[in-house]
Coordinates of C-alpha atoms in Angstrom, one line a residue:
M1224 CA 0.0 0.0 0.0
L1225 CA 2.9 2.3 0.8
W1226 CA 4.4 2.1 -2.7
R1227 CA 1.1 2.3 -4.5
S1228 CA 0.0 5.5 -2.7
L1229 CA 3.4 7.0 -3.0
G1230 CA 3.6 6.1 -6.7
L1231 CA 0.1 7.5 -7.4
T1232 CA 1.0 10.7 -5.6
L1233 CA 4.2 11.1 -7.6
L1234 CA 2.4 10.3 -10.8
L1235 CA -0.3 12.9 -10.2
L1236 CA 2.3 15.5 -9.2
G1237 CA 4.2 14.7 -12.4
I1238 CA 1.1 15.2 -14.5
C1239 CA 0.4 18.5 -12.8
W1240 CA 4.1 19.5 -13.4
G1241 CA 3.8 18.5 -17.1
A1242 CA 0.5 20.4 -17.6
L1243 CA 1.8 23.5 -15.9
T1244 CA 5.1 23.4 -17.8
K1245 CA 3.3 22.9 -21.1
G1246 CA 0.9 25.8 -20.4
L1247 CA 3.8 28.1 -19.4
N1248 CA 5.8 27.2 -22.5
V1249 CA 2.8 28.0 -24.7
W1250 CA 2.5 31.4 -23.0
L1251 CA 6.2 32.1 -23.2
D1252 CA 6.2 31.3 -26.9
H1253 CA 3.6 34.0 -27.5
Q1254 CA 5.5 36.8 -25.8
A1255 CA 7.0 38.9 -28.6
A1256 CA 9.4 40.8 -26.4
L1257 CA 11.0 37.6 -25.2
S1258 CA 11.3 36.0 -28.6
E1259 CA 13.6 38.8 -29.8
H1260 CA 16.1 38.4 -27.0
G1261 CA 17.6 35.0 -26.3
F1262 CA 18.9 35.9 -22.8
L1263 CA 15.5 37.2 -21.7
T1264 CA 13.9 34.1 -23.0
Q1265 CA 16.3 31.9 -21.0
M1266 CA 15.8 34.0 -17.8
A1267 CA 12.1 34.0 -18.2
G1268 CA 12.2 30.2 -18.5
L1269 CA 14.4 29.8 -15.4
L1270 CA 12.2 32.1 -13.3
A1271 CA 9.0 30.5 -14.6
G1272 CA 10.4 27.0 -13.7
A1273 CA 11.3 28.2 -10.2
G1274 CA 7.8 29.7 -9.9
L1275 CA 6.3 26.4 -11.1
F1276 CA 8.1 24.6 -8.3
F1277 CA 6.4 26.8 -5.7
V1278 CA 3.0 26.5 -7.4
L1279 CA 3.4 22.8 -7.4
A1280 CA 4.1 22.9 -3.6
Y1281 CA 0.6 24.3 -3.2
F1282 CA -0.8 21.2 -5.1
I1283 CA 1.0 18.7 -2.8
P1284 CA -1.7 18.9 0.0
T1285 CA -4.5 18.6 -2.5
I1286 CA -3.0 15.6 -4.3
S1287 CA -1.9 13.9 -1.1
M1288 CA -5.4 14.2 0.3
L1289 CA -7.0 12.9 -2.9
V1290 CA -4.7 9.9 -3.0
S1291 CA -5.1 9.1 0.6
S1292 CA -8.9 9.0 0.2
F1293 CA -8.5 6.2 -2.3
Y1294 CA -6.7 4.0 0.3
L1295 CA -8.4 5.1 3.5
D1296 CA -10.6 2.0 3.8
D1297 CA -7.6 -0.3 3.2
I1298 CA -5.6 1.5 5.8
A1299 CA -8.5 1.6 8.3
E1300 CA -9.1 -2.1 7.9
A1301 CA -5.4 -2.9 8.5
I1302 CA -5.4 -0.8 11.7
E1303 CA -8.7 -2.2 12.9
R1304 CA -7.4 -5.8 12.4
Q1305 CA -4.0 -5.1 14.1
D1306 CA -4.9 -2.7 16.9
Y1307 CA -8.6 -3.3 17.6
P1308 CA -9.2 -7.0 16.8
D1309 CA -11.9 -7.4 19.5
D1310 CA -13.9 -4.3 18.4
P1311 CA -16.4 -4.3 15.6
S1312 CA -14.9 -3.3 12.2
G1313 CA -16.1 -0.3 10.3
V1314 CA -18.0 -0.6 7.0
A1315 CA -16.1 0.4 3.9
I1316 CA -17.5 3.6 2.4
P1317 CA -19.3 2.8 -0.9
L1318 CA -17.2 3.7 -3.9
P1319 CA -19.5 6.4 -5.3
R1320 CA -19.6 8.2 -1.9
A1321 CA -15.8 7.7 -1.4
L1322 CA -15.1 9.2 -4.9
K1323 CA -17.5 12.1 -4.2
E1324 CA -15.9 12.8 -0.8
G1325 CA -12.4 12.5 -2.1
L1326 CA -13.0 14.8 -5.0
R1327 CA -14.9 17.3 -2.8
F1328 CA -12.0 17.2 -0.3
A1329 CA -9.4 17.7 -3.0
A1330 CA -11.4 20.6 -4.5
L1331 CA -11.9 22.3 -1.1
T1332 CA -8.2 21.9 -0.3
L1333 CA -7.2 23.3 -3.7
G1334 CA -9.6 26.2 -3.3
V1335 CA -8.4 27.1 0.2
N1336 CA -4.8 26.9 -0.9
L1337 CA -5.4 29.1 -3.9
L1338 CA -7.1 31.6 -1.5
A1339 CA -4.0 31.3 0.7
L1340 CA -1.9 32.5 -2.3
L1341 CA -3.5 35.9 -1.8
V1342 CA -1.1 36.4 1.2
F1343 CA 1.8 34.7 -0.4
L1344 CA 3.9 37.8 -0.5
L1345 CA 3.4 38.6 3.2
P1346 CA 6.3 37.0 5.1
G1347 CA 5.3 35.1 8.2
V1348 CA 1.6 35.6 7.5
N1349 CA 1.8 33.3 4.4
V1350 CA 3.2 30.4 6.3
L1351 CA 0.7 30.9 9.2
V1352 CA -2.3 31.0 6.8
F1353 CA -1.1 28.0 4.9
F1354 CA -0.5 26.0 8.1
L1355 CA -3.8 27.0 9.9
A1356 CA -6.0 26.5 6.8
N1357 CA -4.6 23.1 6.0
A1358 CA -4.7 22.1 9.7
L1359 CA -8.5 22.9 9.7
L1360 CA -9.1 21.0 6.5
M1361 CA -7.1 18.0 7.4
G1362 CA -8.5 17.5 10.8
R1363 CA -12.1 17.9 9.6
E1364 CA -11.8 15.9 6.4
Y1365 CA -9.7 13.0 7.6
F1366 CA -12.1 12.6 10.6
A1367 CA -15.0 12.6 8.2
L1368 CA -13.5 10.0 6.0
A1369 CA -12.6 7.7 8.9
A1370 CA -15.8 8.3 10.9
G1371 CA -17.8 7.6 7.8
R1372 CA -16.9 3.9 8.2
F1373 CA -18.9 3.9 11.5
A1374 CA -21.7 6.5 11.2
A1375 CA -24.1 8.1 8.7
E1376 CA -23.1 11.5 7.1
E1377 CA -25.4 13.5 9.4
E1378 CA -23.9 11.9 12.5
V1379 CA -20.4 12.5 11.3
A1380 CA -21.2 16.2 10.7
A1381 CA -22.6 16.5 14.2
L1382 CA -19.5 14.8 15.7
R1383 CA -17.2 17.0 13.6
R1384 CA -18.9 20.1 14.9
R1385 CA -18.8 18.9 18.5
H1386 CA -15.1 18.0 18.5
S1387 CA -13.9 20.8 16.1
V1388 CA -11.1 22.1 18.4
T1389 CA -9.7 18.6 18.9
L1390 CA -9.9 17.9 15.2
W1391 CA -8.2 21.2 14.4
L1392 CA -5.4 20.4 16.8
A1393 CA -5.0 16.9 15.3
G1394 CA -5.0 18.6 11.8
M1395 CA -2.1 20.7 13.0
M1396 CA 0.1 17.6 13.3
L1397 CA -0.7 16.7 9.7
A1398 CA -0.3 20.3 8.5
F1399 CA 3.1 20.4 10.1
F1400 CA 4.0 17.3 8.1
V1401 CA 2.7 18.8 4.9
S1402 CA 4.7 22.0 5.4
I1403 CA 8.0 20.2 5.2
P1404 CA 9.0 20.0 1.5
L1405 CA 9.5 16.5 0.1
L1406 CA 8.1 14.8 3.3
S1407 CA 4.7 16.1 2.4
I1408 CA 4.3 13.6 -0.5
F1409 CA 4.2 10.9 2.2
L1410 CA 1.0 12.3 3.6
S1411 CA -0.9 10.1 1.3
V1412 CA 0.8 7.1 2.8

């Protein structure tokens, strides 16, 4: 499971990198001022490549969360078997609901991280906003995905509201992990 989720995360990041690079190259090719000066073209390409790296860093939480939602039931079943063998097992979330929740979770994460880009140029504030927003999302959503194995959606929402502070604090541990470059791709594991 480790290698499958890590491989899928890296594959999706590679696809995002390729799509962003292609789009950027198309845009750079249509810049008349750059095409006349070779040095400017090279510098624009280098700066754009560095910019793509930082943009891709904003996609890592989204992609990691999307991939982890695919493997959540497998991971939960393994933990239940190993650590809670005498307790009743949860019920796997039906595939349509799991896909819906995973895509909703990824879209929400992407949207929040794109909004966090608004404060990107404010040193200190940018890291704090990224960290706190992802902590809230991760605590909420991972709880909802795990609790969905044992309770109906309405009950999960009520539990999530009742324990929101605890879930936010738990999300902070995950957000800390995501904030460390290269280690964040292991969030999906």
